[in-house]
């Protein structure tokens, strides 16, 4: 996310005084797209046991060749495309389009505002429609998504990583697409922006958040994919949808916020919630799925919808934890005012007068797309933080674990291990699997080993003397608990991706994008306080082996392997898969170790069913400053084996994030999302920055829209070949 309503990634230049081995190597290999595999990565790969690299330097030319298949990897067959750079004459990017390699086609499937259920009106380009229409239309600012095939629920196959039969019409030509809507851009959502706020605008904005479930199908006569606007599965989950709260924190006194009757013209206080009910999901960034065929949506920057103007809170009857609640609001970054301005018109979001409401956000939410009337469930066992994504592994003993990042500067990487095994045969036995288990946080040692530290009440100082009275409080205060046990502060953990165990590859290997960290290694040095009192994102930790760059402006991707191929392992080995950067720039600290095409700020990350790693980026996308040689945001495809290679597959329109990636099970249709075209425009001229997707032939002119894009290969082949 880069919206004006969101925390900025302040990537100020602060070059390192210490030249690292990467810098030395970078200086000898500055030619564009001719890169190096470093000695540092070689040594840790040796620990991991899959290295074929020998010697200090190994050059490769990725973009002009295909990438051969290898262990657990089917190869890459397309040619890299050129980056979408800024044209100095116009000051704009060369293309306000989604571009894919020759032999591939990108078409828009649906966009913000499109109707997806019975009774939904057509979208109007003047933004005059209100909340009632928006509640039946696709939400705004798409992010993570998953494809659930029809006609039936999918089942997990551990060997292939596939849910369903690979080929055949069934399962590949029809399905339910669950799409997250991360945030809204109020200057485009409303005809006049939100300088003057009203409850009607807040309700529309709330309705544009959450999740869309769209039934989509492929025309059997070659007409492509489309949305069934009258589908019985069509559904919107918004910032006001009633949900169940489950797991150890459900019902806790800290979860009993004020109860409101949520009406179109206002929220009326009617008592106190029971702690087992919540209303709405917010800032749904990335996502996950379960092996039993449900969707997980992750609540990321939910804090920015709240405001605590006074810095104080109203006393809560029966609770003597006033100072701890205030401190917790600071640890999670509740602001004094919200750019969304919902608290001005909707008292539910006033964190001073309704101080427990923030405790109902920051969770992973499970949604069953096949049951349109089912209540979403907030799974508190998976911890409360700024959840980016949640990806699972079922290991050889049918143990199930989820890997998750907390995306803020200096936050942590987590895993949740279910206490019961996954039942591959009886789906009902998995229904409450996510309510019971152990949450761990990662510690990355400088020698390439790591530890999973359990966040269990009574252990490692998670005791009443330190403010943790039970497991519910450990989970509600996950960040403070992780501070206490000594987790490793990371450079903004974004998506995680799990490498499929196919073609002879058997490890439990997990990757995580670390998008950037403007405060890493800067002065005055500081770390997250072990007593949990730090303000969110405020520390300036020194560089370490897992986060090796001062003022990490381009980001990197880290990966780890669980000891003994078990998700329940408490130790792992790790290395850095790639450091992003601009190979043409020579400033210390800026040259990465990319082996292939340049990129910056990795965010979306997904392994396809053939072992290809797809990387998506999220930076300003304007082609200026650090991005002069990188241009727009991109999607790339990487070989996870050595020599690792990265190839540029897709470039985005002007100033858009590329996010969300999934294919049909046969891998012949790929879906991706383009988020926030038109960022930086004004209500008076909403299409002054970008005209996408109209610029690519979709919909009327006048207002840019986040949208889902369908990518196919012209010969009907598998994406990536
Ligand atoms: Fe919403 Fe961390 O990206
Ligand atoms: Ca973004
Ligand atoms: Ca991001
Ligand atoms: Ca993201």
XYZ file of C-alpha atoms and ligand atoms in Angstrom, residues 1 143 182-183 283-286 300-301 386-388 407-408 492-495 515 603 618 657 675, ligand 1:
27
model
C 0.000 0.000 0.000
C -4.900 -7.143 -2.942
C -7.034 -3.380 1.208
C -8.079 0.243 1.460
C -7.304 -3.371 5.521
C -7.444 -6.847 4.041
C -4.032 -7.037 2.535
C -2.872 -10.504 1.575
C -3.020 -5.396 8.107
C -3.066 -1.621 8.747
C -0.615 -6.306 11.156
C -1.155 -9.548 9.305
C 0.151 -9.541 5.759
C 4.220 -5.839 8.133
C 5.637 -2.864 9.896
C 8.836 -5.191 7.060
C 7.715 -8.801 6.498
C 5.230 -8.955 3.638
C 3.993 -12.152 1.920
C 10.021 -4.999 1.443
C 5.767 -7.717 -1.604
C 4.982 -2.425 -4.257
C 0.927 -1.892 -7.184
C -4.091 -1.787 -7.091
Fe -0.586 -4.263 2.490
Fe 2.162 -4.948 3.667
O 1.147 -4.691 2.247
